[in-house]
Amino acid sequence: MSPLTDFSYVPDIFTHDTLATGPNTPRAETLPRFGILERQYETNTPEDASKSQWQRLAKYLQHLNAKAPYEEQYKVLFVARHGEGVHNVKEREVGREQWNEYWSRLEGDGNLTWVDPRLTNKGLEQAKAAGKFWINAHDVDMVPLPQKFFTSPLTRCLQTVQATWADAPMPESQPFQPVVVEAIRELFGVHTCDRRSARSAIEFAFPTFKIEPSMTEEDELWSAYFRETAEDHGKLWRDFLSRLFEDSDSTYVSVTTHSGATRALYTVLGHPDVWTAAGSVVPIVVCARGRSAMRSDSLTEL
């Protein structure tokens, strides 16, 4: 069987897909109803007039997955960016250029420390607000709750996931057990804020989270001398997506990651380079074509 490596986003479903691109544009925020567009689908019937736009999309995706060839599948990725971290505060203080050229290479400034930084109080509140938003969106707009949860191993993402979903009423059939995955962490190298903590430290601080077996005790990916590009990191996203799409039972997936990592994902999907705000959630409908052979490290086994 050929590897599942052809991934693309499905346009004309969410407002986020049409926003301005690049670093000097307003950052994309979480929009009402997650920014789903009012539109007709080929599966619409007169009986659907009373249903929410998300219910209509769910019916359409079910139709696409049912009629698709064996080597084609659709999922909704709710791509969340972590809340504000300590490093974000310093970058805002000194400016992006000074941060990238100097401060990001240090471990702190004598007052703040930003090696694998924690969320600020504002960042925690952003994550809690995202949780309240999710509950309302599910209850009012019938947005499906994620069936699987994946997160970067960096502390700011782990805290974001924990704070966002702490009070969410998850059904027994969809238990909340986030899986910690290296492939969706921030672009690694040079910036000390992107150097992760030891595996044992993560296990101690977040005992209910499940860590992929391949994660080493110490961070063997980060280098003080080389920083990944979005294109480099895209290879990790392809591997993650390939493993994710081996699971045909989960259509709605939560992925908590970072600004740079999200843009790397966009390069894989052909999505516009829309920069996201801290604490935001951006949904993307992803189409995968091709069928990968089952692997020993499949995400479905975690």
C-alpha atoms as one frame of an Amber mdcrd trajectory, in Angstrom:
protein
   0.000   0.000   0.000   1.256   3.494  -0.776   1.880   5.996   2.036  -0.920
   8.398   2.883   0.874  11.651   2.108  -1.517  13.771   0.032  -3.212  16.221
   2.387  -5.169  19.360   1.566  -7.646  21.680   3.229 -11.194  21.985   1.938
 -11.950  25.682   1.208 -15.174  27.690   1.478 -16.229  26.293   4.846 -14.643
  28.613   7.438 -14.043  32.370   7.555 -10.462  31.785   8.723  -9.555  30.464
   5.282 -10.113  33.912   3.754  -8.364  36.159   6.300  -5.310  38.298   5.567
  -1.993  36.474   5.621   1.479  37.187   6.981   3.011  38.437  10.252   1.948
  42.072   9.862  -1.779  41.380   9.694  -4.282  41.062  12.566  -4.021  37.643
  14.198  -6.942  35.275  13.662  -9.149  34.978  16.742 -11.711  32.365  17.725
 -14.851  33.460  15.887 -18.521  32.913  16.827 -19.557  29.378  15.810 -15.842
  28.870  15.046 -16.272  30.979  11.927 -18.326  28.474   9.939 -19.772  30.016
   6.775 -23.463  30.052   5.948 -23.684  27.924   2.828 -25.540  25.136   1.107
 -24.216  21.586   0.824 -25.234  18.975  -1.696 -26.668  16.967   1.192 -29.060
  19.728   2.311 -32.751  18.819   2.387 -35.822  20.861   3.381 -35.725  19.124
   6.760 -32.281  20.641   7.392 -33.645  24.189   7.444 -34.067  24.052  11.222
 -30.619  22.571  11.828 -27.489  24.508  12.705 -24.784  25.096  10.135 -22.533
  22.704  12.065 -25.159  19.964  11.913 -25.366  20.460   8.153 -21.581  20.258
   7.867 -21.547  17.078   9.963 -24.074  15.498   7.605 -22.026  16.583   4.588
 -18.781  15.151   6.006 -20.523  11.901   6.840 -21.686  11.782   3.227 -18.194
  12.516   1.885 -16.588   9.821   4.024 -19.285   7.312   3.092 -19.044   7.839
  -0.664 -15.292   8.486  -0.857 -12.991   5.906  -2.412 -11.099   3.665  -0.010
  -8.081   5.945  -0.291  -9.855   9.180   0.686 -11.019  10.495   4.064 -12.133
  13.771   5.668 -11.637  15.127   9.186 -12.107  18.422  11.031  -9.020  19.574
  12.895  -9.668  22.120  15.640  -6.211  23.693  15.706  -5.710  25.516  19.001
  -2.808  27.810  19.766  -1.643  27.857  23.382  -2.491  30.817  25.601  -0.033
  33.617  26.279   3.284  32.352  27.643   6.074  34.118  29.502   8.133  34.267
  26.296   5.304  36.079  24.495   5.479  38.826  27.116   9.203  39.325  26.534
   8.823  39.303  22.752   6.126  41.950  22.978   8.395  44.050  25.216  11.480
  44.000  22.967   9.866  43.552  19.547   9.995  40.637  17.127  13.357  41.529
  15.568  15.233  41.867  18.863  13.536  38.743  20.189  14.558  36.603  17.234
  18.101  37.943  16.998  19.038  38.047  20.691  16.611  37.412  23.519  15.126
  34.164  22.209  18.578  32.547  22.458  18.861  33.269  26.185  17.142  31.405
  29.002  15.846  34.572  30.656  16.534  38.214  31.493  17.068  38.029  35.252
  13.390  38.598  35.972  11.645  36.208  33.602  12.683  32.683  32.603  11.399
  31.268  29.328  12.898  27.817  28.862   9.794  25.732  28.099   7.808  28.569
  29.692   4.548  28.330  31.544   1.426  30.291  30.735   0.985  33.724  32.236
  -2.146  34.432  34.272  -3.580  35.963  31.101  -2.717  32.799  29.188  -4.515
  30.635  31.741  -7.581  32.865  31.489  -7.462  32.582  27.695  -7.473  28.795
  27.981 -10.372  28.822  30.446 -12.282  31.186  28.159 -11.744  28.746  25.294
 -13.294  26.023  27.443 -16.386  28.121  28.132 -16.583  28.951  24.437 -16.477
  25.261  23.564 -19.287  24.374  25.970 -21.509  27.139  24.587 -20.684  26.264
  20.959 -21.580  22.635  21.599 -24.812  23.418  23.451 -26.057  26.253  21.226
 -24.547  25.709  17.776 -24.267  21.909  17.982 -20.531  21.940  17.288 -19.336
  18.336  17.689 -16.937  17.795  20.572 -13.532  16.414  19.625 -13.272  12.649
  19.646  -9.492  12.698  20.027  -7.112  15.168  21.664  -3.469  15.708  20.729
  -1.038  18.217  22.180   2.504  19.467  21.856   4.742  18.387  24.757   5.713
  21.971  25.598   4.357  23.125  28.952   2.332  26.042  27.608   0.322  23.668
  25.410  -0.143  21.069  28.147  -1.460  23.776  30.482  -3.734  25.122  27.747
  -5.293  21.717  27.101  -5.749  21.080  30.809  -7.374  24.464  31.510  -9.558
  24.414  28.393 -11.138  21.018  28.967 -11.152  20.812  32.780 -14.880  21.559
  33.057 -16.109  20.215  29.733 -18.822  17.540  30.094 -17.300  14.859  27.879
 -19.484  11.814  27.143 -18.290   8.414  28.337 -17.854   7.330  24.732 -15.411
  10.214  24.163 -13.193  10.332  27.264 -10.798  13.214  27.634  -7.302  11.747
  27.464  -4.876  13.962  25.567  -2.022  12.313  23.713   1.328  14.129  23.839
   3.047  14.090  20.437   6.495  15.461  19.515   5.571  16.099  15.871   3.184
  18.948  16.694   5.497  20.929  18.979   6.865  24.328  17.952   9.626  24.567
  15.366  12.644  23.494  17.350  16.122  24.896  17.671  17.861  28.123  18.798
  14.883  29.560  20.725  15.130  28.278  24.293  11.376  28.660  24.773  10.964
  25.720  22.390  13.194  23.312  24.335  10.924  20.844  26.075  11.097  19.501
  29.607  12.115  15.933  30.419   9.563  13.229  29.739   9.502  12.277  33.433
   8.730  15.898  34.375   5.777  15.918  31.967   4.520  12.610  33.364   4.719
  13.984  36.903   3.007  17.314  36.141   0.311  15.880  33.842  -0.289  12.305
  35.025  -3.558  11.822  33.102  -1.967  12.674  29.745  -0.732   9.848  27.543
   2.727  10.267  26.003   3.655   8.622  22.720   6.096   5.738  23.328   8.788
   7.160  21.049   9.327  10.303  23.137  12.772  10.249  24.745  13.510  11.307
  28.328  15.544  14.363  27.320  14.864  16.644  24.370  17.022  15.222  21.592
  15.435  17.323  18.838  16.299  20.832  20.026  19.633  22.369  18.979  21.207
  25.658  20.015  22.705  26.039  16.525  19.988  25.105  14.049  16.340  26.127
  13.793  13.831  24.313  11.648  11.996  26.001   8.824   8.258  25.595   8.291
   9.084  23.330   5.359  11.303  21.149   7.576   8.603  20.902  10.203   6.033
  20.077   7.554   7.630  16.637   7.257   6.697  15.951  10.886   3.149  17.135
  10.245   2.872  14.768   7.288   3.908  11.893   9.502   1.416  12.952  12.184
  -1.430  13.297   9.684  -0.586   9.968   8.093  -0.871   8.264  11.468  -3.966
  10.260  12.421  -5.877   9.277   9.294  -5.319   5.603   9.980  -8.164   6.067
  12.476 -11.363   6.212  10.439 -13.580   6.374  13.539 -12.641   9.906  14.649
 -13.849  12.736  12.427 -13.363  15.602  14.907  -9.891  16.076  16.364  -8.432
  18.670  18.729  -4.789  19.630  18.121  -3.135  22.060  20.549   0.047  23.509
  19.115   1.935  26.734  18.356   2.008  29.674  15.961   4.999  28.527  13.910
   3.884  24.903  13.948   0.436  25.913  12.699   1.997  27.726   9.763   4.066
  24.621   9.033   0.814  22.655   8.961  -0.550  25.196   6.488   2.360  24.522
   4.123   1.379  20.853   4.072  -2.314  21.565   3.500  -1.924  24.408   1.012
  -3.813  26.649   3.446  -3.291  30.445   3.364  -0.619  31.666   5.812  -3.050
  33.088   8.384  -1.309  33.877  11.670  -3.253  32.956  14.800  -3.645  34.745
  18.130  -2.650  33.220  21.459  -5.511  31.162  22.875  -7.365  30.933  19.563
  -8.996  27.903  17.937  -9.099  27.611  14.142 -11.021  24.728  12.509  -9.836
  23.216   9.232 -11.481  20.502   7.141  -8.685  18.243   5.932  -8.899  15.791
   3.055  -6.403  12.918   2.947  -5.850  10.799  -0.137  -3.969   7.543  -0.296
  -3.886   4.738   2.237  -0.975   4.004   4.536  -0.105   0.587   5.858  -0.757
   0.140   9.574   2.274   0.993  11.689   3.470  -0.098  15.101   3.431   3.529
  16.271  -0.040   4.338  14.970  -1.822   7.118  16.855  -4.873   4.866  16.999
  -3.015   2.702  19.496  -2.444   5.569  21.937
